[in-house]
JSON list of C-alpha atoms in Angstrom, two decimals:
[
{"chain": "A", "resi": 894, "resn": "GLY", "atom": "CA", "xyz": [-18.42, -3.55, -16.51]},
{"chain": "A", "resi": 895, "resn": "ASN", "atom": "CA", "xyz": [-17.66, -0.66, -13.90]},
{"chain": "A", "resi": 896, "resn": "ILE", "atom": "CA", "xyz": [-14.57, 0.16, -12.65]},
{"chain": "A", "resi": 897, "resn": "ALA", "atom": "CA", "xyz": [-14.96, -1.91, -9.73]},
{"chain": "A", "resi": 898, "resn": "GLU", "atom": "CA", "xyz": [-15.78, -5.08, -11.55]},
{"chain": "A", "resi": 899, "resn": "ASP", "atom": "CA", "xyz": [-12.62, -4.30, -13.34]},
{"chain": "A", "resi": 900, "resn": "LYS", "atom": "CA", "xyz": [-10.90, -4.77, -10.39]},
{"chain": "A", "resi": 901, "resn": "GLU", "atom": "CA", "xyz": [-12.21, -7.42, -9.23]},
{"chain": "A", "resi": 902, "resn": "GLN", "atom": "CA", "xyz": [-11.29, -9.15, -11.99]},
{"chain": "A", "resi": 903, "resn": "ALA", "atom": "CA", "xyz": [-8.21, -8.16, -11.94]},
{"chain": "A", "resi": 904, "resn": "LYS", "atom": "CA", "xyz": [-7.44, -9.19, -8.37]},
{"chain": "A", "resi": 905, "resn": "GLU", "atom": "CA", "xyz": [-8.82, -12.92, -9.31]},
{"chain": "A", "resi": 906, "resn": "GLU", "atom": "CA", "xyz": [-6.28, -12.88, -12.39]},
{"chain": "A", "resi": 907, "resn": "SER", "atom": "CA", "xyz": [-3.40, -12.25, -10.26]},
{"chain": "A", "resi": 908, "resn": "GLU", "atom": "CA", "xyz": [-4.27, -14.50, -7.34]},
{"chain": "A", "resi": 909, "resn": "LYS", "atom": "CA", "xyz": [-4.39, -17.41, -10.35]},
{"chain": "A", "resi": 910, "resn": "LYS", "atom": "CA", "xyz": [-1.23, -16.56, -11.55]},
{"chain": "A", "resi": 911, "resn": "GLU", "atom": "CA", "xyz": [0.17, -16.66, -8.27]},
{"chain": "A", "resi": 912, "resn": "GLU", "atom": "CA", "xyz": [-1.17, -19.90, -7.23]},
{"chain": "A", "resi": 913, "resn": "LYS", "atom": "CA", "xyz": [0.21, -21.22, -10.53]},
{"chain": "A", "resi": 914, "resn": "ALA", "atom": "CA", "xyz": [3.62, -19.53, -9.87]},
{"chain": "A", "resi": 915, "resn": "GLU", "atom": "CA", "xyz": [3.62, -20.97, -6.25]},
{"chain": "A", "resi": 916, "resn": "ALA", "atom": "CA", "xyz": [3.24, -25.01, -7.98]},
{"chain": "A", "resi": 917, "resn": "LYS", "atom": "CA", "xyz": [7.16, -23.80, -8.74]},
{"chain": "A", "resi": 918, "resn": "PRO", "atom": "CA", "xyz": [9.47, -23.72, -6.43]},
{"chain": "A", "resi": 919, "resn": "GLU", "atom": "CA", "xyz": [11.95, -20.97, -7.87]},
{"chain": "A", "resi": 920, "resn": "LYS", "atom": "CA", "xyz": [8.80, -18.80, -8.81]},
{"chain": "A", "resi": 921, "resn": "LYS", "atom": "CA", "xyz": [7.65, -19.34, -5.24]},
{"chain": "A", "resi": 922, "resn": "GLU", "atom": "CA", "xyz": [10.91, -18.10, -3.44]},
{"chain": "A", "resi": 923, "resn": "LYS", "atom": "CA", "xyz": [10.49, -15.03, -5.79]},
{"chain": "A", "resi": 924, "resn": "ALA", "atom": "CA", "xyz": [6.86, -14.37, -4.54]},
{"chain": "A", "resi": 925, "resn": "LYS", "atom": "CA", "xyz": [8.44, -14.52, -1.07]},
{"chain": "A", "resi": 926, "resn": "ALA", "atom": "CA", "xyz": [11.36, -11.98, -1.46]},
{"chain": "A", "resi": 927, "resn": "LYS", "atom": "CA", "xyz": [8.33, -9.65, -2.95]},
{"chain": "A", "resi": 928, "resn": "LYS", "atom": "CA", "xyz": [6.52, -9.13, 0.29]}
]
């Protein structure tokens, strides 16, 4: 696919990873520290 499609897919995948991480309290705290 083109670059825009690849970026969009990567964004969706990273968001899914964040959702999984937020299900776990420890990783949730680390995510908060990043932002």
